[in-house]
mmCIF file of C-alpha atoms in Angstrom:
data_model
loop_
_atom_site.group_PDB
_atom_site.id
_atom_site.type_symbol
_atom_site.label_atom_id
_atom_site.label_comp_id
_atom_site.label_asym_id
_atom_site.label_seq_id
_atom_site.Cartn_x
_atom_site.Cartn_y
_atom_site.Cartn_z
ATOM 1 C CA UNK A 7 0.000 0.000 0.000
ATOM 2 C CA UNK A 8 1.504 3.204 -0.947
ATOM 3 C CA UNK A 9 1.724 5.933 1.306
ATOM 4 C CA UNK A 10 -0.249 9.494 0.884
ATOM 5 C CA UNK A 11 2.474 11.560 1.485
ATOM 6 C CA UNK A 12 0.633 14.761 2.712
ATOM 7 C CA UNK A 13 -0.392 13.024 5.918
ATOM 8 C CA UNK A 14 1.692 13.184 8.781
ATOM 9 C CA UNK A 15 1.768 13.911 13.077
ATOM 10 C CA UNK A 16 1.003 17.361 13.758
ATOM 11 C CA UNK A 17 3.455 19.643 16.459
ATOM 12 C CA UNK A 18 1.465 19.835 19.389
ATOM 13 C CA UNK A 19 2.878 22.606 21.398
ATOM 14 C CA UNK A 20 1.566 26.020 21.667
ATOM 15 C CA UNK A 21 3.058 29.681 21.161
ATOM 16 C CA UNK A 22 4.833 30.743 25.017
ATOM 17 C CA UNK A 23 4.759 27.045 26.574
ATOM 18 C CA UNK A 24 7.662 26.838 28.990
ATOM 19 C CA UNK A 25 9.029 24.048 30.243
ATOM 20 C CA UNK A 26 12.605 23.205 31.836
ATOM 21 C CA UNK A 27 15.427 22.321 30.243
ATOM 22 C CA UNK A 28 17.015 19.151 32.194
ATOM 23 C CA UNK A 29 20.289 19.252 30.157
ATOM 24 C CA UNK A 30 23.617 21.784 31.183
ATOM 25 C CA UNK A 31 23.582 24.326 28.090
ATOM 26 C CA UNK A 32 26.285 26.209 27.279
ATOM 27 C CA UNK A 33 27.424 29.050 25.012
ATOM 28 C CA UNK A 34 30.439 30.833 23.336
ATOM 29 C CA UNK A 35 31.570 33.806 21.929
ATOM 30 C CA UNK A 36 35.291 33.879 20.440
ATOM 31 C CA UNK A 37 35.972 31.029 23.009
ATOM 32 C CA UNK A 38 34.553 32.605 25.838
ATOM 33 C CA UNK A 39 31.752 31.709 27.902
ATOM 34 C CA UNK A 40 28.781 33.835 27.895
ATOM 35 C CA UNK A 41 26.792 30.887 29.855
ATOM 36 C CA UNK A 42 27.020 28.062 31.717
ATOM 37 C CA UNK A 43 23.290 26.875 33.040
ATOM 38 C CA UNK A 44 21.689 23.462 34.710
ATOM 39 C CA UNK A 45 18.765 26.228 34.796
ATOM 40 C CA UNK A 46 17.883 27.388 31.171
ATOM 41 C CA UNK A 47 14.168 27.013 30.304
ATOM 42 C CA UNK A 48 12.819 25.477 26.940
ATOM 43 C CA UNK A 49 10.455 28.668 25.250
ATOM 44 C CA UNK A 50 8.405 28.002 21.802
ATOM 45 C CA UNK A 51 7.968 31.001 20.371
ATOM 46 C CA UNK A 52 6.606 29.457 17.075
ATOM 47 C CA UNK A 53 5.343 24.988 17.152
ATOM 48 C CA UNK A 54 7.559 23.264 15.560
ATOM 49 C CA UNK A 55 10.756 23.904 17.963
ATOM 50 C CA UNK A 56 12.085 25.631 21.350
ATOM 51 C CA UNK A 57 14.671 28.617 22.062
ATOM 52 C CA UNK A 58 16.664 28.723 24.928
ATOM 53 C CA UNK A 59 16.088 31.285 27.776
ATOM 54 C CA UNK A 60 18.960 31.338 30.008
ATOM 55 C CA UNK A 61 18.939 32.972 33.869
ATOM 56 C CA UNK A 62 20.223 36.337 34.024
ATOM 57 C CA UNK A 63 22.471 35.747 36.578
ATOM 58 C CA UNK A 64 23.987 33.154 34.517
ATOM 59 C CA UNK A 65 25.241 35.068 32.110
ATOM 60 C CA UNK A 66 29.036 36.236 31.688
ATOM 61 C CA UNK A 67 29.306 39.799 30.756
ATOM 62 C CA UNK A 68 26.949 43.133 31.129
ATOM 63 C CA UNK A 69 23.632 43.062 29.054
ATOM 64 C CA UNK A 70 22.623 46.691 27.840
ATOM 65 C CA UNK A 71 19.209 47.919 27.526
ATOM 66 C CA UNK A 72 18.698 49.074 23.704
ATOM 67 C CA UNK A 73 15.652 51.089 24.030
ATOM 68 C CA UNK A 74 13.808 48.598 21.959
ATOM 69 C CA UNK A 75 11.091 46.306 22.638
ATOM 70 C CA UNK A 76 10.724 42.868 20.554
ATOM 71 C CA UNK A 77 6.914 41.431 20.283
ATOM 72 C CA UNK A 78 7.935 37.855 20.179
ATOM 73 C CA UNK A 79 5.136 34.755 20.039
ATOM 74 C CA UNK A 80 5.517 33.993 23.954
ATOM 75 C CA UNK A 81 4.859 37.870 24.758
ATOM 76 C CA UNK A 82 7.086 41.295 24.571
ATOM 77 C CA UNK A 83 10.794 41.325 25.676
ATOM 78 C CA UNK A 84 13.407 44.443 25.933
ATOM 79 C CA UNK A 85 16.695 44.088 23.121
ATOM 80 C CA UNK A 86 19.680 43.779 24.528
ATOM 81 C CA UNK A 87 23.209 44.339 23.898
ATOM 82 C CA UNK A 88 26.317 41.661 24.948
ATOM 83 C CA UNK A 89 29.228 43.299 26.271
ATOM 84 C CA UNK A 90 32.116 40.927 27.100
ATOM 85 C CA UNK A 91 35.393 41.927 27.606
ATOM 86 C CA UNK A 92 36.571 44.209 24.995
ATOM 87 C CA UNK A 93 33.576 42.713 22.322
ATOM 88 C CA UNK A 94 30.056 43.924 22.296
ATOM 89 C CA UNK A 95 27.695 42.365 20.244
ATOM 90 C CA UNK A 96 24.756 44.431 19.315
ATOM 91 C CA UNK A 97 21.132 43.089 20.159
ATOM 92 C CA UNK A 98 22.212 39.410 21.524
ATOM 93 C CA UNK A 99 19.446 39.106 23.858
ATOM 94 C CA UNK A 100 16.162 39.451 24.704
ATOM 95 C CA UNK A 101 14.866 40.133 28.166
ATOM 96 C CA UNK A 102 11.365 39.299 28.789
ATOM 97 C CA UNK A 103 9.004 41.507 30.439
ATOM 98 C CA UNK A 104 5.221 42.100 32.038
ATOM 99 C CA UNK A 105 3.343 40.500 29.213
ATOM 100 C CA UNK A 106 5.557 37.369 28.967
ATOM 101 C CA UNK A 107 5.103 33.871 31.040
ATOM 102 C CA UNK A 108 5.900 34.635 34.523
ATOM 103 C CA UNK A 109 8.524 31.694 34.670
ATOM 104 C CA UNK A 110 10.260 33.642 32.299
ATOM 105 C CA UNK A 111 10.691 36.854 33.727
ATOM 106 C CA UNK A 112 14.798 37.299 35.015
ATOM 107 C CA UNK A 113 15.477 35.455 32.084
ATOM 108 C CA UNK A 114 16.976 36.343 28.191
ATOM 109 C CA UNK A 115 16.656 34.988 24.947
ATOM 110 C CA UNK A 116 19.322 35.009 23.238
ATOM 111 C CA UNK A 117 19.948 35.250 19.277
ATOM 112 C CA UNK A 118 20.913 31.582 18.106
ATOM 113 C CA UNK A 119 23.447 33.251 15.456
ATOM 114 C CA UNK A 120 24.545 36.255 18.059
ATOM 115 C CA UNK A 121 26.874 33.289 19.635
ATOM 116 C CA UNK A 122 29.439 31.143 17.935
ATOM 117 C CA UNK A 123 28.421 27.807 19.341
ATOM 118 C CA UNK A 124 26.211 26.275 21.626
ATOM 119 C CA UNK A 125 26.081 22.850 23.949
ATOM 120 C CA UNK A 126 23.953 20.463 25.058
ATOM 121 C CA UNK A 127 25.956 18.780 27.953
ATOM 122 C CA UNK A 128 29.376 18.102 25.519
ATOM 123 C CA UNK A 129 27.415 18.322 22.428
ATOM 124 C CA UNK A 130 27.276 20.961 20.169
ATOM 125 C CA UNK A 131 23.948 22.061 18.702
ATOM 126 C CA UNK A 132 23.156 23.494 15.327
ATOM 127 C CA UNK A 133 20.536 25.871 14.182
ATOM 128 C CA UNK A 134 18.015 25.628 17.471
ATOM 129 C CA UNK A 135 17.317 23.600 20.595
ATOM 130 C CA UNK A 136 15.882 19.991 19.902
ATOM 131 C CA UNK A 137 12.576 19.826 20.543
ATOM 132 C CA UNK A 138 11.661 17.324 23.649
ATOM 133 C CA UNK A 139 8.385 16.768 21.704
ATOM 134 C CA UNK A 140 10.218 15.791 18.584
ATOM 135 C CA UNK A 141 10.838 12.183 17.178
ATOM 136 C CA UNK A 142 12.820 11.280 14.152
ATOM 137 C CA UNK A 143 13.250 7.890 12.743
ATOM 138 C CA UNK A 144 14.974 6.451 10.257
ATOM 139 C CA UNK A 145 13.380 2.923 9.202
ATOM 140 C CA UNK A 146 14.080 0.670 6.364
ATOM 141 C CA UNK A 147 11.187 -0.025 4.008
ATOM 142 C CA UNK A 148 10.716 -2.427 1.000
ATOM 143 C CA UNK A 149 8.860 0.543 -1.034
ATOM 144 C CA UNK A 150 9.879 1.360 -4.132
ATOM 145 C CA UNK A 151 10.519 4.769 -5.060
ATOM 146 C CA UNK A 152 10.651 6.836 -8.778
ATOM 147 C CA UNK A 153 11.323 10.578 -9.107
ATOM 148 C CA UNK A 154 10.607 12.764 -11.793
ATOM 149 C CA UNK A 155 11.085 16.170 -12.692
ATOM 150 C CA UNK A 156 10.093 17.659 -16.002
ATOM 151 C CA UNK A 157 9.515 14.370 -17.247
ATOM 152 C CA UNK A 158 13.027 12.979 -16.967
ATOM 153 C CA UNK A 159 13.900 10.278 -14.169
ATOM 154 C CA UNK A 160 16.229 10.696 -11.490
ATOM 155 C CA UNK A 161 16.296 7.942 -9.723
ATOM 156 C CA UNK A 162 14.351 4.245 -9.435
ATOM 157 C CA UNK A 163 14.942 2.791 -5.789
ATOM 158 C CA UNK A 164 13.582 -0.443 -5.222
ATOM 159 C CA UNK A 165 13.605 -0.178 -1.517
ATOM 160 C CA UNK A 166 14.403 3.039 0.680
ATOM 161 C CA UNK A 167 14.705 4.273 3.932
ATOM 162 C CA UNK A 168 11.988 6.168 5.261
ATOM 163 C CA UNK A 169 12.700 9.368 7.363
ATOM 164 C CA UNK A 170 10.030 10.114 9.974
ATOM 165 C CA UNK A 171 10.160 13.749 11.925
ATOM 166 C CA UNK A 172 7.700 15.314 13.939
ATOM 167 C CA UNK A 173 5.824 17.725 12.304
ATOM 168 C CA UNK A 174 7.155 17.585 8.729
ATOM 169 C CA UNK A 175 6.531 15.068 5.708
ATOM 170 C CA UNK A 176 7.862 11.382 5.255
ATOM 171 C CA UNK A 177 11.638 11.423 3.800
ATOM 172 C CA UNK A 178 12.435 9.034 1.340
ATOM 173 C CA UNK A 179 16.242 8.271 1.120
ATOM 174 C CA UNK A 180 17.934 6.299 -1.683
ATOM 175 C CA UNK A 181 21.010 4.375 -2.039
ATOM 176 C CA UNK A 182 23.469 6.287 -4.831
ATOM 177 C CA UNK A 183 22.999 3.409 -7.336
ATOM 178 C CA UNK A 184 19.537 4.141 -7.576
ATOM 179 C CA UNK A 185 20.298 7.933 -8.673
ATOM 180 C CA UNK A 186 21.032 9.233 -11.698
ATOM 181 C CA UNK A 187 24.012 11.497 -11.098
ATOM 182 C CA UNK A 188 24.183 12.403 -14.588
ATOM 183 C CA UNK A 189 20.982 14.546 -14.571
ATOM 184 C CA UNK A 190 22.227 16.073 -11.563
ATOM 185 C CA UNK A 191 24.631 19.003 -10.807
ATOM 186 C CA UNK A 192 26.648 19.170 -7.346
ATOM 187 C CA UNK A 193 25.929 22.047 -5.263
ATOM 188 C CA UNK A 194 28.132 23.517 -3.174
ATOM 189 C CA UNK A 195 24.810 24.393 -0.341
ATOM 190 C CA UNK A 196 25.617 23.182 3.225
ATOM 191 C CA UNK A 197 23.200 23.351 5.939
ATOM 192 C CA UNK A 198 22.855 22.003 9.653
ATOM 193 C CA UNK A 199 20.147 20.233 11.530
ATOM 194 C CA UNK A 200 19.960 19.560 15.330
ATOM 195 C CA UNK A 201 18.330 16.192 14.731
ATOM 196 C CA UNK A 202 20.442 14.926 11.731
ATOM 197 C CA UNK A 203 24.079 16.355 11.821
ATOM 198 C CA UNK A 204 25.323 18.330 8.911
ATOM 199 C CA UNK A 205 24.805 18.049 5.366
ATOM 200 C CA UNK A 206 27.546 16.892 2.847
ATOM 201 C CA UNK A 207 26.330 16.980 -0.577
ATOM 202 C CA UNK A 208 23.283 19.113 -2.518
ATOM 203 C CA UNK A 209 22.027 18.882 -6.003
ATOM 204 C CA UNK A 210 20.368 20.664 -8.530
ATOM 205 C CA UNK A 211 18.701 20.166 -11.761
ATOM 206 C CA UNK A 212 19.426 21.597 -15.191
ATOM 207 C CA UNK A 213 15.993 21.521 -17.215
ATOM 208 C CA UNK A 214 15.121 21.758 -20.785
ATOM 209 C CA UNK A 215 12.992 24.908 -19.156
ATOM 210 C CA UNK A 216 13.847 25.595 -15.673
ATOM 211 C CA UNK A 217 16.745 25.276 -13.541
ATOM 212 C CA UNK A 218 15.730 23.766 -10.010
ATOM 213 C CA UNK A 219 18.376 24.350 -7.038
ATOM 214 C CA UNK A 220 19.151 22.057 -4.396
ATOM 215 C CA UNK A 221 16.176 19.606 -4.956
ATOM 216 C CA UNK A 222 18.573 16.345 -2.984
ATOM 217 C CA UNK A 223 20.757 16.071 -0.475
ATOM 218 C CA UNK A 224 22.637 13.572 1.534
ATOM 219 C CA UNK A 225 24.048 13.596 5.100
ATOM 220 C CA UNK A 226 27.705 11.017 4.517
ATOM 221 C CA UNK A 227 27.973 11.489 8.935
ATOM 222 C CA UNK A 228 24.487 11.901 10.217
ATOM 223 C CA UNK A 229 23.948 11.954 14.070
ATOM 224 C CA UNK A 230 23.671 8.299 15.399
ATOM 225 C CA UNK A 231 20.220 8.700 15.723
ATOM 226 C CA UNK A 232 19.521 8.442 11.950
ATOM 227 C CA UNK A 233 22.486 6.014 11.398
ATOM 228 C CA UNK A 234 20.374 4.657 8.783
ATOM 229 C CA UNK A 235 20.463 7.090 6.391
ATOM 230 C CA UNK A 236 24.419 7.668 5.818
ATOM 231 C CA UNK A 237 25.147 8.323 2.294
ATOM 232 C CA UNK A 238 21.965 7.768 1.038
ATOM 233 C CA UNK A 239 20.235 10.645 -1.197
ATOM 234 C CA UNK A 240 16.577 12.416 -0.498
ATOM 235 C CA UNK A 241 14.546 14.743 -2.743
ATOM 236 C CA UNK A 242 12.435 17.143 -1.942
ATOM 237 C CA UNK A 243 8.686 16.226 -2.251
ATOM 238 C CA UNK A 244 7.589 19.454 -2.530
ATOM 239 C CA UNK A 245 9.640 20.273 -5.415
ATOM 240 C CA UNK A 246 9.793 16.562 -7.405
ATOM 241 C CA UNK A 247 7.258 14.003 -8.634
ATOM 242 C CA UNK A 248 7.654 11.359 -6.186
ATOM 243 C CA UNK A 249 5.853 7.937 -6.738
ATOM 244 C CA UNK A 250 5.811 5.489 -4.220
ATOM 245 C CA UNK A 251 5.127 1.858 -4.417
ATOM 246 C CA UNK A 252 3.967 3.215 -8.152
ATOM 247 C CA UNK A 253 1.533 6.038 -6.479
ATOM 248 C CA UNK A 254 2.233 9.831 -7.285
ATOM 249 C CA UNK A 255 2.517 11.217 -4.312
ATOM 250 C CA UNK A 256 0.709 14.635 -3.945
ATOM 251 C CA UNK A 257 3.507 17.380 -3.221
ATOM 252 C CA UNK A 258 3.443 18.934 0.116
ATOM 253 C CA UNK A 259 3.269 22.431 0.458
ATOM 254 C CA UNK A 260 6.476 24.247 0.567
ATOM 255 C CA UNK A 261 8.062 25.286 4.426
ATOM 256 C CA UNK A 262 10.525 27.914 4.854
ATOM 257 C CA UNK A 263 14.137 26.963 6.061
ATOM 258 C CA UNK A 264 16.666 24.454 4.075
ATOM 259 C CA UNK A 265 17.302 20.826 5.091
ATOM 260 C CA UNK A 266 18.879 22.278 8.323
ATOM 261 C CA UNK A 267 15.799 23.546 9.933
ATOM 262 C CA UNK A 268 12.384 22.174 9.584
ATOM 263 C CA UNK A 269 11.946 21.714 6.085
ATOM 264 C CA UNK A 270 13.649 18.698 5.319
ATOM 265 C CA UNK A 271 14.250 15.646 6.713
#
């Protein structure tokens, strides 16, 4: 039985939940610490994932009011500047204020890209906070797979691994001798997911008509979570025919973000 492909689990978590964050997070500027918390809190400001808020009196450094007030999902919060030692980075924070949860007053939000890296325990995270309401699996499946695009194939598959996250369509992942790299041009894209590592390879397509950018992707080191899918290839469903099991699959509609936030998988 083919699958639909539109149909999958929906996020579940409201705009301004809090919760806790049970994990030591850490975060760096230019190899410094700006913090170092057992106490950050877990803040959606949008479903599908969290941002950190982190204790003010956590934080490394002097925060500087910047006369300007942010309304963010969860409620309004004052812009701050990072001073710390000699650097300042401009608008790094985000205080909350009267308006916002109350478990998240004496707390900031901080910019993901105002720091240079961020830790879960002695991991580093990419892009955003996982998601404690998140699953992804990787699972191996005996479906068969075709994609098209402007009526030429790109690759046959006659088995796959399917790709299941929270939240965003089924994957479909392909062994390399089931893709036709000759159709295909290399990209030089690279993006980052929390859940799946770091991309190594993109590709586009060159059409009699159209030119379609970064369509596949492959992860050659996932996270060992999704194992599974090491140097295998996926397309995008929203922007190929996809037929599985011999069923065209309806596209989804497109999501913002590259394979390193939420839209692929």
């Amino acid at each position: 039985m083919a699958d639909e492909g539109v149909k999958h689990p929906g996020l579940i978590v409201p705009v301004g939940h809090v919760e806790p964050v049970p994990r030591r997070v850490r975060g760096f500027i230019g190899g410094r610490v700006v913090f170092d918390t057992r106490r950050a809190l877990y803040v959606w400001e949008w479903p599908p994932y969290p941002q950190f808020s982190i204790p003010v009196e956590d934080i490394a450094g002097e925060l500087t009011d910047d006369g300007h007030v942010d309304r963010l999902g969860p409620g309004p919060a004052r812009r701050h500047s990072l001073r710390l030692g000699d650097e300042v980075c401009e608008g790094a924070a985000c205080l909350w204020g009267d308006g916002a949860p109350e478990a998240l007053h004496g707390t900031a939000r901080f910019r993901w890209n105002a720091l240079d890296a961020w830790f879960e325990e002695d991991e580093q995270v990419f892009v955003h906070p996982r998601s404690p309401y998140s699953r992804v699996d990787a699972l191996r499946s005996s479906s068969g797979v075709r994609v098209e695009l402007d009526g030429v194939v790109l690759a046959d598959a006659p088995h796959c691994v399917k790709l299941f996250e929270t939240g965003l369509p089924t994957r479909y992942y392909l062994d390399r001798t089931h893709v036709d790299f000759t159709r295909l041009r290399h990209s030089d894209t690279v993006t980052r997911c929390p859940y799946k590592g770091t991309t190594s390879d993109y590709w586009s397509f060159d059409g009699e008509v159209l030119t379609h950018e970064d369509i596949a992707w492959a992860y050659d080191f996932p996270t060992p979570a999704v194992a599974g899918i090491a140097g295998m290839v996926a397309f995008y469903s929203e922007r190929v025919d996809l037929r599985v099991d011999g069923t065209l699959l309806p596209r989804p509609a497109q999501q913002s973000g590259t394979s390193g936030s939420r839209s692929s998988g």
